[in-house]
mmCIF file of C-alpha atoms and ligand atoms in Angstrom:
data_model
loop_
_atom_site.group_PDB
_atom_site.id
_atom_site.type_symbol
_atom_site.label_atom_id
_atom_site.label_comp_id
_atom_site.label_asym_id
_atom_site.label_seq_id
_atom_site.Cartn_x
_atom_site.Cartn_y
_atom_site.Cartn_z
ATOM 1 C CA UNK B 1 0.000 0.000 0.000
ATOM 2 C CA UNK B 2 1.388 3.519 -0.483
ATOM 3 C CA UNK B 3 2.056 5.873 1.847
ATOM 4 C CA UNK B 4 0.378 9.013 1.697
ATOM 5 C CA UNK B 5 2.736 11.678 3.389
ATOM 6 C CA UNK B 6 1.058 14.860 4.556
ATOM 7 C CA UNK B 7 2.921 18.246 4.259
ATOM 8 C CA UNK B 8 0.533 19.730 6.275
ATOM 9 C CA UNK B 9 2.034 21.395 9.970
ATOM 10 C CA UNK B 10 0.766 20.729 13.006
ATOM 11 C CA UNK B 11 0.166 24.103 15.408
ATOM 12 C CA UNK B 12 4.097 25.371 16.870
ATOM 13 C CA UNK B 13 5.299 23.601 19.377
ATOM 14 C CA UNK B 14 3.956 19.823 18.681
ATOM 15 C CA UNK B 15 6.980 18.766 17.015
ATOM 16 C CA UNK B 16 8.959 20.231 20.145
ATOM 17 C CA UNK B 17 7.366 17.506 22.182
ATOM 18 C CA UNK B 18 9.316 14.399 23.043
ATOM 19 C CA UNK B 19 7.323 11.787 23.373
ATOM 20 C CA UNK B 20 6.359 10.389 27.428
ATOM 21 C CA UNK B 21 7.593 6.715 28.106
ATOM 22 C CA UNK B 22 6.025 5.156 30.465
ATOM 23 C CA UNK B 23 7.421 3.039 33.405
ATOM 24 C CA UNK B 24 8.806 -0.436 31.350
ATOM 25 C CA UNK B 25 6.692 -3.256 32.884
ATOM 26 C CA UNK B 26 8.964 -6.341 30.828
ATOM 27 C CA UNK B 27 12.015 -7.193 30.758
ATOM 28 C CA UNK B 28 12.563 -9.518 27.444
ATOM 29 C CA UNK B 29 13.100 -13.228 28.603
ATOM 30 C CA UNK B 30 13.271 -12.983 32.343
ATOM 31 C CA UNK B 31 9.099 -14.014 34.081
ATOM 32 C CA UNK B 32 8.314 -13.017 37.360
ATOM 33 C CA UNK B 33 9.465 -9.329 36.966
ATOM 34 C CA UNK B 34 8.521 -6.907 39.740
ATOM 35 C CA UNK B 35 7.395 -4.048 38.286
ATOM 36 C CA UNK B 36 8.866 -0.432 40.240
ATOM 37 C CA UNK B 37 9.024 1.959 37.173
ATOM 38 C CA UNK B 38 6.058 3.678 38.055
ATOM 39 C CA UNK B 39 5.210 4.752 41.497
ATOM 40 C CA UNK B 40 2.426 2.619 41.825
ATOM 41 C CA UNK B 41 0.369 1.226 44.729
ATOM 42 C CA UNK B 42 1.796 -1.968 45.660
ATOM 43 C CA UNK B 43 -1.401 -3.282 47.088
ATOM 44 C CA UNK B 44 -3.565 -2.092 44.155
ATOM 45 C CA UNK B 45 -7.445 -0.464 44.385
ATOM 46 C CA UNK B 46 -9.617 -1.252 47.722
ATOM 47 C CA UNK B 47 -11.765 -3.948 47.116
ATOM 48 C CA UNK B 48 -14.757 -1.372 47.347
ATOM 49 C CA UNK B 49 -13.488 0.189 44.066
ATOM 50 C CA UNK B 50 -12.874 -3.095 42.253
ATOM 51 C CA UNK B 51 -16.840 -3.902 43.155
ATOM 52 C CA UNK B 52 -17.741 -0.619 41.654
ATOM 53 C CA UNK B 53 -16.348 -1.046 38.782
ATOM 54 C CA UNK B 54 -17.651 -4.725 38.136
ATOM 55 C CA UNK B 55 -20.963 -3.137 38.812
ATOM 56 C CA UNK B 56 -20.308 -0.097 36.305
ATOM 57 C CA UNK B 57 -19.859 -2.658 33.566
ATOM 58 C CA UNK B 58 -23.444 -3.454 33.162
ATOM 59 C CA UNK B 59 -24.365 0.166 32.542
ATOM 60 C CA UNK B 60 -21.715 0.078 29.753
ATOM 61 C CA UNK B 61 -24.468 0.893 27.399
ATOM 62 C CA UNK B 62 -25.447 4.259 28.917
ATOM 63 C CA UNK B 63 -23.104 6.879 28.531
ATOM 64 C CA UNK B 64 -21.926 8.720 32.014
ATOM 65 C CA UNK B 65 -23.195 11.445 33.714
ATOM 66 C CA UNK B 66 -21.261 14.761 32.487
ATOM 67 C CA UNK B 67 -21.403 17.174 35.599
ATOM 68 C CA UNK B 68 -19.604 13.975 37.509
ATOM 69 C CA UNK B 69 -21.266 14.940 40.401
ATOM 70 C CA UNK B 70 -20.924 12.071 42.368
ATOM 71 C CA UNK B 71 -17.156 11.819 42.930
ATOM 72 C CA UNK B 72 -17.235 15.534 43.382
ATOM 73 C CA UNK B 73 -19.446 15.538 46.317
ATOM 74 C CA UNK B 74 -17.303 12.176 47.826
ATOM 75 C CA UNK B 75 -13.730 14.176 47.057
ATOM 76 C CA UNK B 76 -15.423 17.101 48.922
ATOM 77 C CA UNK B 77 -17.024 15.551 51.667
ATOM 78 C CA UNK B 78 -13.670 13.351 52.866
ATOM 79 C CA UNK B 79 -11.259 16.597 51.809
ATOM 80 C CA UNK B 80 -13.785 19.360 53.458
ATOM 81 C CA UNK B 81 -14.125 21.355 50.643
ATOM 82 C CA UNK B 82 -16.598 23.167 47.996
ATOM 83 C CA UNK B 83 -17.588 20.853 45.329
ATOM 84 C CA UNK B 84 -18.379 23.445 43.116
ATOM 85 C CA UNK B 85 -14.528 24.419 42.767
ATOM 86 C CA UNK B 86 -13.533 20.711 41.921
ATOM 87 C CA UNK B 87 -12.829 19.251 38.476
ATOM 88 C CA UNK B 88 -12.421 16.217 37.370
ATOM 89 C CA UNK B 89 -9.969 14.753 35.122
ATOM 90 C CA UNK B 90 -8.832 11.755 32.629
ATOM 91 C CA UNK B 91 -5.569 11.742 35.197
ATOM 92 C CA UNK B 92 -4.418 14.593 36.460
ATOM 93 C CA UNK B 93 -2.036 14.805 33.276
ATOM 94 C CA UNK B 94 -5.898 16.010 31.746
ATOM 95 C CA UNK B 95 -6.272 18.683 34.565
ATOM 96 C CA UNK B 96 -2.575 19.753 33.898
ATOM 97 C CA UNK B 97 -2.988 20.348 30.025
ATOM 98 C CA UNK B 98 -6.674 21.854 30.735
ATOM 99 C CA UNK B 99 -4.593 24.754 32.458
ATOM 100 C CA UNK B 100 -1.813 24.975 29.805
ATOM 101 C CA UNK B 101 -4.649 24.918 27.248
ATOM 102 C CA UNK B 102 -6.729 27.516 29.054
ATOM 103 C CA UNK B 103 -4.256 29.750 30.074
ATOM 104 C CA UNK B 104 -0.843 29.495 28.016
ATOM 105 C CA UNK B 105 -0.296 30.110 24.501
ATOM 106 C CA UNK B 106 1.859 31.550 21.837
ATOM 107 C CA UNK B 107 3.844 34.619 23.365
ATOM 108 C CA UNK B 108 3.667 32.953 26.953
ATOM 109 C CA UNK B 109 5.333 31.504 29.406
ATOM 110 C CA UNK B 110 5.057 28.012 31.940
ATOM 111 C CA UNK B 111 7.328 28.126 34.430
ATOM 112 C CA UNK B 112 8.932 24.755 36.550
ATOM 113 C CA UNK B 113 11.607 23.468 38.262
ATOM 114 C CA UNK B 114 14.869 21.550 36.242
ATOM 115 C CA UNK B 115 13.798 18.065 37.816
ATOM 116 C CA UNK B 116 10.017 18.946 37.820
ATOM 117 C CA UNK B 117 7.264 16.203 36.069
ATOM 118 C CA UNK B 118 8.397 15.978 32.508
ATOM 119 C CA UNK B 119 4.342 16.765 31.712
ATOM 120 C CA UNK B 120 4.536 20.271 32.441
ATOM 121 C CA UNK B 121 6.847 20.877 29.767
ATOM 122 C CA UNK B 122 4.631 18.489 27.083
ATOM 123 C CA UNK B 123 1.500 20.258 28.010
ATOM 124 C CA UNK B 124 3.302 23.858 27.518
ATOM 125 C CA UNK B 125 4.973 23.092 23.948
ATOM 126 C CA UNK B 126 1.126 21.279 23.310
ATOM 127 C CA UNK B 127 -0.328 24.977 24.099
ATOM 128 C CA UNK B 128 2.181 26.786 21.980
ATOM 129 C CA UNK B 129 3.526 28.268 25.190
ATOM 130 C CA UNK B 130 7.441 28.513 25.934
ATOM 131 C CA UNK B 131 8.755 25.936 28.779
ATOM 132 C CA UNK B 132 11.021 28.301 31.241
ATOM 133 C CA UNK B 133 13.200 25.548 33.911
ATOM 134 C CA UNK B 134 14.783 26.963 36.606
ATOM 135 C CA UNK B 135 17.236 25.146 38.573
ATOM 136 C CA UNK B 136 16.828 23.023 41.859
ATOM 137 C CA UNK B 137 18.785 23.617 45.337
ATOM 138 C CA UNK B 138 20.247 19.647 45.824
ATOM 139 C CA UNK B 139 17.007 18.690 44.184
ATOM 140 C CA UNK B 140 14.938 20.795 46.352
ATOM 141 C CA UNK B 141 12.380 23.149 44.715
ATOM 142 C CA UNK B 142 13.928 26.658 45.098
ATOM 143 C CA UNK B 143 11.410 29.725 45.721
ATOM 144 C CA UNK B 144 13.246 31.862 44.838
ATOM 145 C CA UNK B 145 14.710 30.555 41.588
ATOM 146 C CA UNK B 146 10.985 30.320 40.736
ATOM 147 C CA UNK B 147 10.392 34.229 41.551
ATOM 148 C CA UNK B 148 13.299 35.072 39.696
ATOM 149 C CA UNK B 149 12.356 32.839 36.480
ATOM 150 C CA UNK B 150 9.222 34.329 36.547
ATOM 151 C CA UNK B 151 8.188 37.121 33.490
ATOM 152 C CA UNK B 152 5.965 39.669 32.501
ATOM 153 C CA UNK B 153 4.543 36.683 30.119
ATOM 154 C CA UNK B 154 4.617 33.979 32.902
ATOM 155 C CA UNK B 155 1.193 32.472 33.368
ATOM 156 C CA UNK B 156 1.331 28.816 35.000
ATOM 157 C CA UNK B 157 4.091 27.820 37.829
ATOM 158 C CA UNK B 158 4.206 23.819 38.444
ATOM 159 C CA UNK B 159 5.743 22.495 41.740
ATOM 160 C CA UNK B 160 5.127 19.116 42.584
ATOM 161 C CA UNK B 161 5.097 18.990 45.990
ATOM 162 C CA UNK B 162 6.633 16.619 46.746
ATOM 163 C CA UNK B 163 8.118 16.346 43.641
ATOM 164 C CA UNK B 164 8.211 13.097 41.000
ATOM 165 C CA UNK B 165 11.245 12.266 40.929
ATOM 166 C CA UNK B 166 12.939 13.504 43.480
ATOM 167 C CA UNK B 167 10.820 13.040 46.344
ATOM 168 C CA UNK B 168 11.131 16.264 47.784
ATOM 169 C CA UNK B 169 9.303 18.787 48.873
ATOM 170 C CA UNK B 170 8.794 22.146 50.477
ATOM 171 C CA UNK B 171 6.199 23.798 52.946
ATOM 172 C CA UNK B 172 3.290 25.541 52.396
ATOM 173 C CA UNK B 173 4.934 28.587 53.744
ATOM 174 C CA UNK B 174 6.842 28.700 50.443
ATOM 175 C CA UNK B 175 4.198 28.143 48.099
ATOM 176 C CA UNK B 176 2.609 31.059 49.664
ATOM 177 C CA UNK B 177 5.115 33.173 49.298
ATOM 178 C CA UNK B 178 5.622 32.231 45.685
ATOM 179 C CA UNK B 179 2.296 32.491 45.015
ATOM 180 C CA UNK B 180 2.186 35.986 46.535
ATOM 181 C CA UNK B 181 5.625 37.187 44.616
ATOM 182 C CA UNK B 182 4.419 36.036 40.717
ATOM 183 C CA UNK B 183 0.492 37.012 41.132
ATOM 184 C CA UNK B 184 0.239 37.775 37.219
ATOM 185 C CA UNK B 185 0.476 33.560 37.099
ATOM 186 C CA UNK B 186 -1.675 30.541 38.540
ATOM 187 C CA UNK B 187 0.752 28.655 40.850
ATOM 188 C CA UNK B 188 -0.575 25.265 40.476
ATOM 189 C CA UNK B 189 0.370 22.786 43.238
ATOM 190 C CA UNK B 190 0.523 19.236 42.069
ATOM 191 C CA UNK B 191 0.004 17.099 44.577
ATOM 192 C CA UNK B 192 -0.037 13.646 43.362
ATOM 193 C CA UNK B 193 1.873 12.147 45.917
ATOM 194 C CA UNK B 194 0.042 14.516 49.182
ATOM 195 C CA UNK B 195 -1.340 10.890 50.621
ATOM 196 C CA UNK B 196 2.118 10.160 51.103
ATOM 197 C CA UNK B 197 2.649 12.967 53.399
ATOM 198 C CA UNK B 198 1.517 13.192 57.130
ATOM 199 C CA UNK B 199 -0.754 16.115 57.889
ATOM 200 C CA UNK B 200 -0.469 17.782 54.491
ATOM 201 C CA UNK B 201 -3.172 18.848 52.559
ATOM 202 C CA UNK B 202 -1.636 18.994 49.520
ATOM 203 C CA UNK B 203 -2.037 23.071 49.269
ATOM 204 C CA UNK B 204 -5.997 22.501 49.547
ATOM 205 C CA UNK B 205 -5.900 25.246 52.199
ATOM 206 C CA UNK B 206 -3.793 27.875 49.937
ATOM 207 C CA UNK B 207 -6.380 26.890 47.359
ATOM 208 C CA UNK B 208 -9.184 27.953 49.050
ATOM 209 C CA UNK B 209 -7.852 31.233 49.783
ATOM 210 C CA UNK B 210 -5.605 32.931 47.178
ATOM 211 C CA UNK B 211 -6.830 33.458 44.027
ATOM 212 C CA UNK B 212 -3.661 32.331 42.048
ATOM 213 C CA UNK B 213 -3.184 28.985 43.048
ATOM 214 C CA UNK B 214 -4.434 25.567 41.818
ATOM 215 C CA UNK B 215 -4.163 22.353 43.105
ATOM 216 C CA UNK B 216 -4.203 18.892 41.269
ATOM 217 C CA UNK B 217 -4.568 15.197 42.594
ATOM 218 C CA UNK B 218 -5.151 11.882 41.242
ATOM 219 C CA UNK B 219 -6.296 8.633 42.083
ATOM 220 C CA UNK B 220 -3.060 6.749 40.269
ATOM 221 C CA UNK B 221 -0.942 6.900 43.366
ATOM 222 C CA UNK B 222 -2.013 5.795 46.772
ATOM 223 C CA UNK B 223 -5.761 5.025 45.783
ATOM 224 C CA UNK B 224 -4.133 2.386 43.294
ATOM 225 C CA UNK B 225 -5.864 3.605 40.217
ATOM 226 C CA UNK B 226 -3.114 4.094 37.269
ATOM 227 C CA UNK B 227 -5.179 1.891 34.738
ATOM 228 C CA UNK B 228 -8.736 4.099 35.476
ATOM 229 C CA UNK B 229 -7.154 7.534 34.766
ATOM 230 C CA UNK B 230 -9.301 9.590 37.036
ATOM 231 C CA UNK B 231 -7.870 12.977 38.734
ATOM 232 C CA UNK B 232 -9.232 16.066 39.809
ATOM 233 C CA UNK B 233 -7.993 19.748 40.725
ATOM 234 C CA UNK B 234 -9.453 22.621 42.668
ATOM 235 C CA UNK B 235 -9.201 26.160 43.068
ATOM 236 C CA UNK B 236 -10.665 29.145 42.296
ATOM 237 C CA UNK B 237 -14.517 29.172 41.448
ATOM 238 C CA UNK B 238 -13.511 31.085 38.060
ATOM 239 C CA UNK B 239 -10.770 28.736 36.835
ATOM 240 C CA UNK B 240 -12.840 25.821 37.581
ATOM 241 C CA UNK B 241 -15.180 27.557 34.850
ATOM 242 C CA UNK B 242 -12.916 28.161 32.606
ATOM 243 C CA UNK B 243 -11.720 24.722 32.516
ATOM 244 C CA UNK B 244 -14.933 23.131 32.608
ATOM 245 C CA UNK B 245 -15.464 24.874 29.058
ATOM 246 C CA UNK B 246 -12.692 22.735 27.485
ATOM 247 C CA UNK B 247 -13.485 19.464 29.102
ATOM 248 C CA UNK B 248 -15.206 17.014 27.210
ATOM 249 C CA UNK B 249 -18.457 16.360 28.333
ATOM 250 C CA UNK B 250 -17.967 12.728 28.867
ATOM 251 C CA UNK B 251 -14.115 12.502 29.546
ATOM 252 C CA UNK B 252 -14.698 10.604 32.614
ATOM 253 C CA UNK B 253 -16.280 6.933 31.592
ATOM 254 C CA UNK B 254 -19.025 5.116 33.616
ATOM 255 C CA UNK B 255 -16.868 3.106 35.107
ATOM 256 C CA UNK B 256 -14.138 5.512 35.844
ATOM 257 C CA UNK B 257 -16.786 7.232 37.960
ATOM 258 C CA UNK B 258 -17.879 4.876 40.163
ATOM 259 C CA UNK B 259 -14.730 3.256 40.861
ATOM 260 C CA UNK B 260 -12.869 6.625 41.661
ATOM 261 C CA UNK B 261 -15.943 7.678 44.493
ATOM 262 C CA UNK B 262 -15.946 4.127 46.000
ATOM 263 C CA UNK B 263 -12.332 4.358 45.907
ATOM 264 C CA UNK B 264 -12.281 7.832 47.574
ATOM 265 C CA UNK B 265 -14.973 6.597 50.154
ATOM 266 C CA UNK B 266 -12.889 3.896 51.266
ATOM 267 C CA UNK B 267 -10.755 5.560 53.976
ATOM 268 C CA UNK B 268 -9.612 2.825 55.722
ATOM 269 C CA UNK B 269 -7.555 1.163 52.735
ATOM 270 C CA UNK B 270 -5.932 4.997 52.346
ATOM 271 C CA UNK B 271 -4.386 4.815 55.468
ATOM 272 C CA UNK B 272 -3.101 1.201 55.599
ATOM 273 C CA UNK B 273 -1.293 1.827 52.317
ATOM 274 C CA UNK B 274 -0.481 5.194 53.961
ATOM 275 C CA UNK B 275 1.549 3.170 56.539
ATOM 276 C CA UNK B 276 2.957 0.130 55.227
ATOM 277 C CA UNK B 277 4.416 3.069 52.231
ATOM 278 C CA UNK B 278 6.174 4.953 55.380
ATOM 279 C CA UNK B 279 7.199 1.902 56.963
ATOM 280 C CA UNK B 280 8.961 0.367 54.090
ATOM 281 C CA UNK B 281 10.125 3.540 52.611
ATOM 282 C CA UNK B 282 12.323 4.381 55.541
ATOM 283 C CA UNK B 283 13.244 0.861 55.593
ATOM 284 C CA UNK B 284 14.426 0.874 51.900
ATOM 285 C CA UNK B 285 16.199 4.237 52.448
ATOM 286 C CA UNK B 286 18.155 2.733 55.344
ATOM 287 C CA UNK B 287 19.068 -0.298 53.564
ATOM 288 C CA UNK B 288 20.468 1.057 50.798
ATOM 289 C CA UNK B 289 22.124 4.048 52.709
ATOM 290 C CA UNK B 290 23.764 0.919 53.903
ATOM 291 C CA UNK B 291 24.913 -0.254 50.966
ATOM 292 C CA UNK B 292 26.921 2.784 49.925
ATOM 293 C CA UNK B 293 23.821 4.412 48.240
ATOM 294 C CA UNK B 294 21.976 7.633 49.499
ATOM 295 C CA UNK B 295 19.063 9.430 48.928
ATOM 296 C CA UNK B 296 17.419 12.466 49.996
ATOM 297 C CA UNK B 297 14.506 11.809 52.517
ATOM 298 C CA UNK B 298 11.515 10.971 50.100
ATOM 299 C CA UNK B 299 8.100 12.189 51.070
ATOM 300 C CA UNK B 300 6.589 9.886 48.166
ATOM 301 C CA UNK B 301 6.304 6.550 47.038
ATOM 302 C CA UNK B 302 9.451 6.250 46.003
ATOM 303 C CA UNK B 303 13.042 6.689 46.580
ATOM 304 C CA UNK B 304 15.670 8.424 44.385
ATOM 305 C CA UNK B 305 18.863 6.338 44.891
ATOM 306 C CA UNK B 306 22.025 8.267 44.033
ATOM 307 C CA UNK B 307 24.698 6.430 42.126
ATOM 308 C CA UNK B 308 28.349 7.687 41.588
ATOM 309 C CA UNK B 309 27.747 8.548 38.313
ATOM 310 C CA UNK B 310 25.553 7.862 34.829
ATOM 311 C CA UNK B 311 27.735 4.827 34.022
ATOM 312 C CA UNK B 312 27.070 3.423 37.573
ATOM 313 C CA UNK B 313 23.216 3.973 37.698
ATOM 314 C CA UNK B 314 23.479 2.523 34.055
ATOM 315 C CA UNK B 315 24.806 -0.807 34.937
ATOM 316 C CA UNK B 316 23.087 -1.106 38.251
ATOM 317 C CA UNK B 317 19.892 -0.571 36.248
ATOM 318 C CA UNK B 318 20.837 -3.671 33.878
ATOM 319 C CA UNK B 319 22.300 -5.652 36.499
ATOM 320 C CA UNK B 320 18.445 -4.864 38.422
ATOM 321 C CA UNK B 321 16.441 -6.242 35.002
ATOM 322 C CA UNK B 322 18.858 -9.331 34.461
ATOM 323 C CA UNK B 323 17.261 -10.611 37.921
ATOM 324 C CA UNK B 324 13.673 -9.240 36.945
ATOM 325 C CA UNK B 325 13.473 -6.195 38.672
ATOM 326 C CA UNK B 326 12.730 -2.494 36.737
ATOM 327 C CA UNK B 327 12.757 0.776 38.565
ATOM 328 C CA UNK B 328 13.168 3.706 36.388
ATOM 329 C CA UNK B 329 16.134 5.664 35.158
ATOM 330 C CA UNK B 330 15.418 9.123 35.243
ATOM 331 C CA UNK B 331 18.277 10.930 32.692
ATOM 332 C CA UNK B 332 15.106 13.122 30.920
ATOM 333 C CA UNK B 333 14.612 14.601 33.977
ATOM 334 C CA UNK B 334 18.402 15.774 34.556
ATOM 335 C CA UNK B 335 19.324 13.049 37.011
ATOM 336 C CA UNK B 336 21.146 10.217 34.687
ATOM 337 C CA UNK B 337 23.182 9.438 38.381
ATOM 338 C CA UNK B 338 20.109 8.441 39.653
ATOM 339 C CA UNK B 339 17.420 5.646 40.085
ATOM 340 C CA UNK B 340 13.922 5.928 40.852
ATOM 341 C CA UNK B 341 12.584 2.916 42.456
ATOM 342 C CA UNK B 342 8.618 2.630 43.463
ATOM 343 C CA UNK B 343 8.532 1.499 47.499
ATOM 344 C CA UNK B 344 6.671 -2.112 46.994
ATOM 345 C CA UNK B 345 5.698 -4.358 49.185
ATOM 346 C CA UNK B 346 7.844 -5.747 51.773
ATOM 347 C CA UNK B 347 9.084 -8.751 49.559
ATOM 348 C CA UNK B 348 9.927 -6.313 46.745
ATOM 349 C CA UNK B 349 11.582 -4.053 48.798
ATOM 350 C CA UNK B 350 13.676 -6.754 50.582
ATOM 351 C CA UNK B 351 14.408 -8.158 46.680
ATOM 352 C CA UNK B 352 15.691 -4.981 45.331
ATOM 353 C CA UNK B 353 17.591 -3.792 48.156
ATOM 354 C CA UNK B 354 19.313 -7.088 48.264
ATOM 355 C CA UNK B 355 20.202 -6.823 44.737
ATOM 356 C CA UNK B 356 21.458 -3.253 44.831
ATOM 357 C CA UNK B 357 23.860 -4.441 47.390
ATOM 358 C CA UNK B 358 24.744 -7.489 45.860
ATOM 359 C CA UNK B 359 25.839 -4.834 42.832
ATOM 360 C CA UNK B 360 27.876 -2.438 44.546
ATOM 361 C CA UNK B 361 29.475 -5.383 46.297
ATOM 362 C CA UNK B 362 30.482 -6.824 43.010
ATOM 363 C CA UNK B 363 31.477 -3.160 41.395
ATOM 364 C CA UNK B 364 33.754 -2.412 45.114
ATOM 365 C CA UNK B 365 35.418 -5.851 44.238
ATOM 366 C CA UNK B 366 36.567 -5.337 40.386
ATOM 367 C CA UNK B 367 38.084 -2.136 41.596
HETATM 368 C C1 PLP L 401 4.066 14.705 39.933
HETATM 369 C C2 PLP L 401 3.040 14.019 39.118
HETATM 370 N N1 PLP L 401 1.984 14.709 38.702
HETATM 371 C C3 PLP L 401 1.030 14.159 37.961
HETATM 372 C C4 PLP L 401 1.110 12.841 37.573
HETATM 373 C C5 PLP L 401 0.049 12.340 36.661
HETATM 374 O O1 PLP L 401 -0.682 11.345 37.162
HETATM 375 P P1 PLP L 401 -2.068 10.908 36.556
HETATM 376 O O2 PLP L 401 -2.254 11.536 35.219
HETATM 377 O O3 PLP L 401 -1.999 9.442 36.499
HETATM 378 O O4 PLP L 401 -3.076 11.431 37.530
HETATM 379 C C6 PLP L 401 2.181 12.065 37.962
HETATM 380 C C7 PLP L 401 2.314 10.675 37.520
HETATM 381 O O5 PLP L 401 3.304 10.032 37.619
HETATM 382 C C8 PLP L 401 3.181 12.672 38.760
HETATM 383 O O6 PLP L 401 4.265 11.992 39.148
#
């Protein structure tokens, strides 16, 4: 068949985007992998979810509600706030482009951090917009790197707080004060990984009260949900609006629905994966501080183990997949010294720490 080649351009700025890889989940000839690429919930959905979506399936032939009013009144009830100011979103990659859609474009700038979610940058160059980084302190968000980065023609900030992939975060304090310094731009707090975090609301509060800032959350982390795609944001009673005029009607499926709000409803589940993630995160942390390899005290789902150098994190990486295990390298977001790996389980854990150390016991004795 020939191949009909079109000369026709795409909008500026599509053909800047590099495309997103996903977490690998394979590793070609070895069974039995275990699977930490990703930062997902070890323990999966709560069985309350899993129901509701079984349940969903036999309304497959109706198509879902559009106002998704349901999971907006369960997000609000358990987070105390106005359901009117939430949104809900295919992921919260769909809130995150919503806002670059809505609000950046040719001529305009979206501002983030040099290790920050490599989405923010996608969703700018998808808006026309131009992608501003600003550099880290030791892979800490820095406030006033931000404030300094920020233009005349700045109109979105992203922190992730904490942040994917380094695990670190900063207080609301800060994110007040940004938001206070750059008020010509929405300083949207994404808060994927706020379960993760003892008594932090993920910016909810800072939400509800300045008119610049936007938070975002998701149901792919600690509620287990990766494969749904269901997120939400909220903020400001205007942007919600605005948003909510680009949405598709029916973004969010039938199923989708339902198994987010029983998901969200079920507290209980939240807070065992809440502690069995801080248990055997500062267990992994330890273990391989042991081992000759540090990382900076993770307030995720996830550690970000420093290796002497690219070469090192390289071959550790391989030497990880030979025995079935893939965590993530992280070089496209400036850390090639670095791996991410997903806190699992205990057995997982035990598994990958083991074989870390087996590693650098091998590379210490071919010196
Ligand atoms: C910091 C951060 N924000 C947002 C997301 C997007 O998650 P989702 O679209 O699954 O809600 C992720 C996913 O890895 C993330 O790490």
């Amino acid at each position: 068949m020939s191949q009909n080649q079109t000369t026709i351009a795409p909008q500026p700025g599509i053909m800047e985007i590099a495309l997103y890889e996903g977490g690998a989940s394979k590793v070609a000839g070895v069974e039995n992998v275990v699977k930490l690429s990703s930062n997902e919930n070890p323990f999966g959905p709560s069985e309350k979810a899993r129901e509701a979506v079984v349940r969903a399936a036999h309304g497959l032939h109706r198509y879902p509600n559009t106002d998704h009013a349901g999971l907006r009144a369960a997000i609000a009830e358990v987070h105390g706030l106005d359901p009117e100011r939430i949104i809900c979103g295919v992921g919260s990659d769909e809130i995150i482009h919503f806002l670059c859609q809505a609000y950046a474009g040719p001529g305009t700038e979206v501002l983030f951090t040099e290790h920050g979610f490599l989405m923010y940058r996608i969703s700018a160059h998808a808006a026309g917009a131009t992608p501003v980084e600003v550099a880290e302190r030791d892979r800490v968000t820095d406030v006033d790197a931000l404030i300094a980065g920020a233009t005349p023609r700045t109109r979105l900030i992203f922190v992730a707080n904490p942040n994917n992939p380094t695990g670190t975060m900063i207080g609301l304090p800060e994110l007040e004060r940004l938001a206070r310094a750059v008020p010509q731009a929405i300083l949207v707090v994404d808060a994927a990984y706020a379960e993760y975090v003892e008594d932090y609301d993920g910016g909810a509060e800072l939400a509800s009260r300045l008119s610049n800032v936007f938070m975002t959350r998701t149901f792919s982390k600690i509620y287990g949900l990766g494969g749904l795609r269901v997120g939400w944001g909220y903020g400001p009673r205007e942007i919600v609006d605005v948003l909510n005029r680009i949405r598709g009607p029916f973004n969010l499926s039938n199923v989708a629905l339902e198994g987010a709000e029983a998901a969200m409803r079920d507290r209980e589940h939240i807070a065992r994966c809440q502690a069995e993630n801080a248990r055997m995160r500062a267990w992994l942390a330890e273990a391989l501080a042991e081992k000759g390899v540090p990382s900076d005290t993770s307030c995720a789902n996830f550690i970000l183990a420093r290796l002497a150098d690219a070469e090192t994190a390289g071959a550790c990486d391989e030497y990880l997949k030979a025995q079935g295990l893939i965590v993530r390298r992280v070089g496209g977001y400036g850390l090639p010294q670095c791996l991410r790996i997903t806190v699992g389980d205990e057995a997982s854990c035990r598994r990958v720490a083991h074989v870390i150390g087996q590693f650098m016991a091998e590379r210490a004795g071919s010196r």
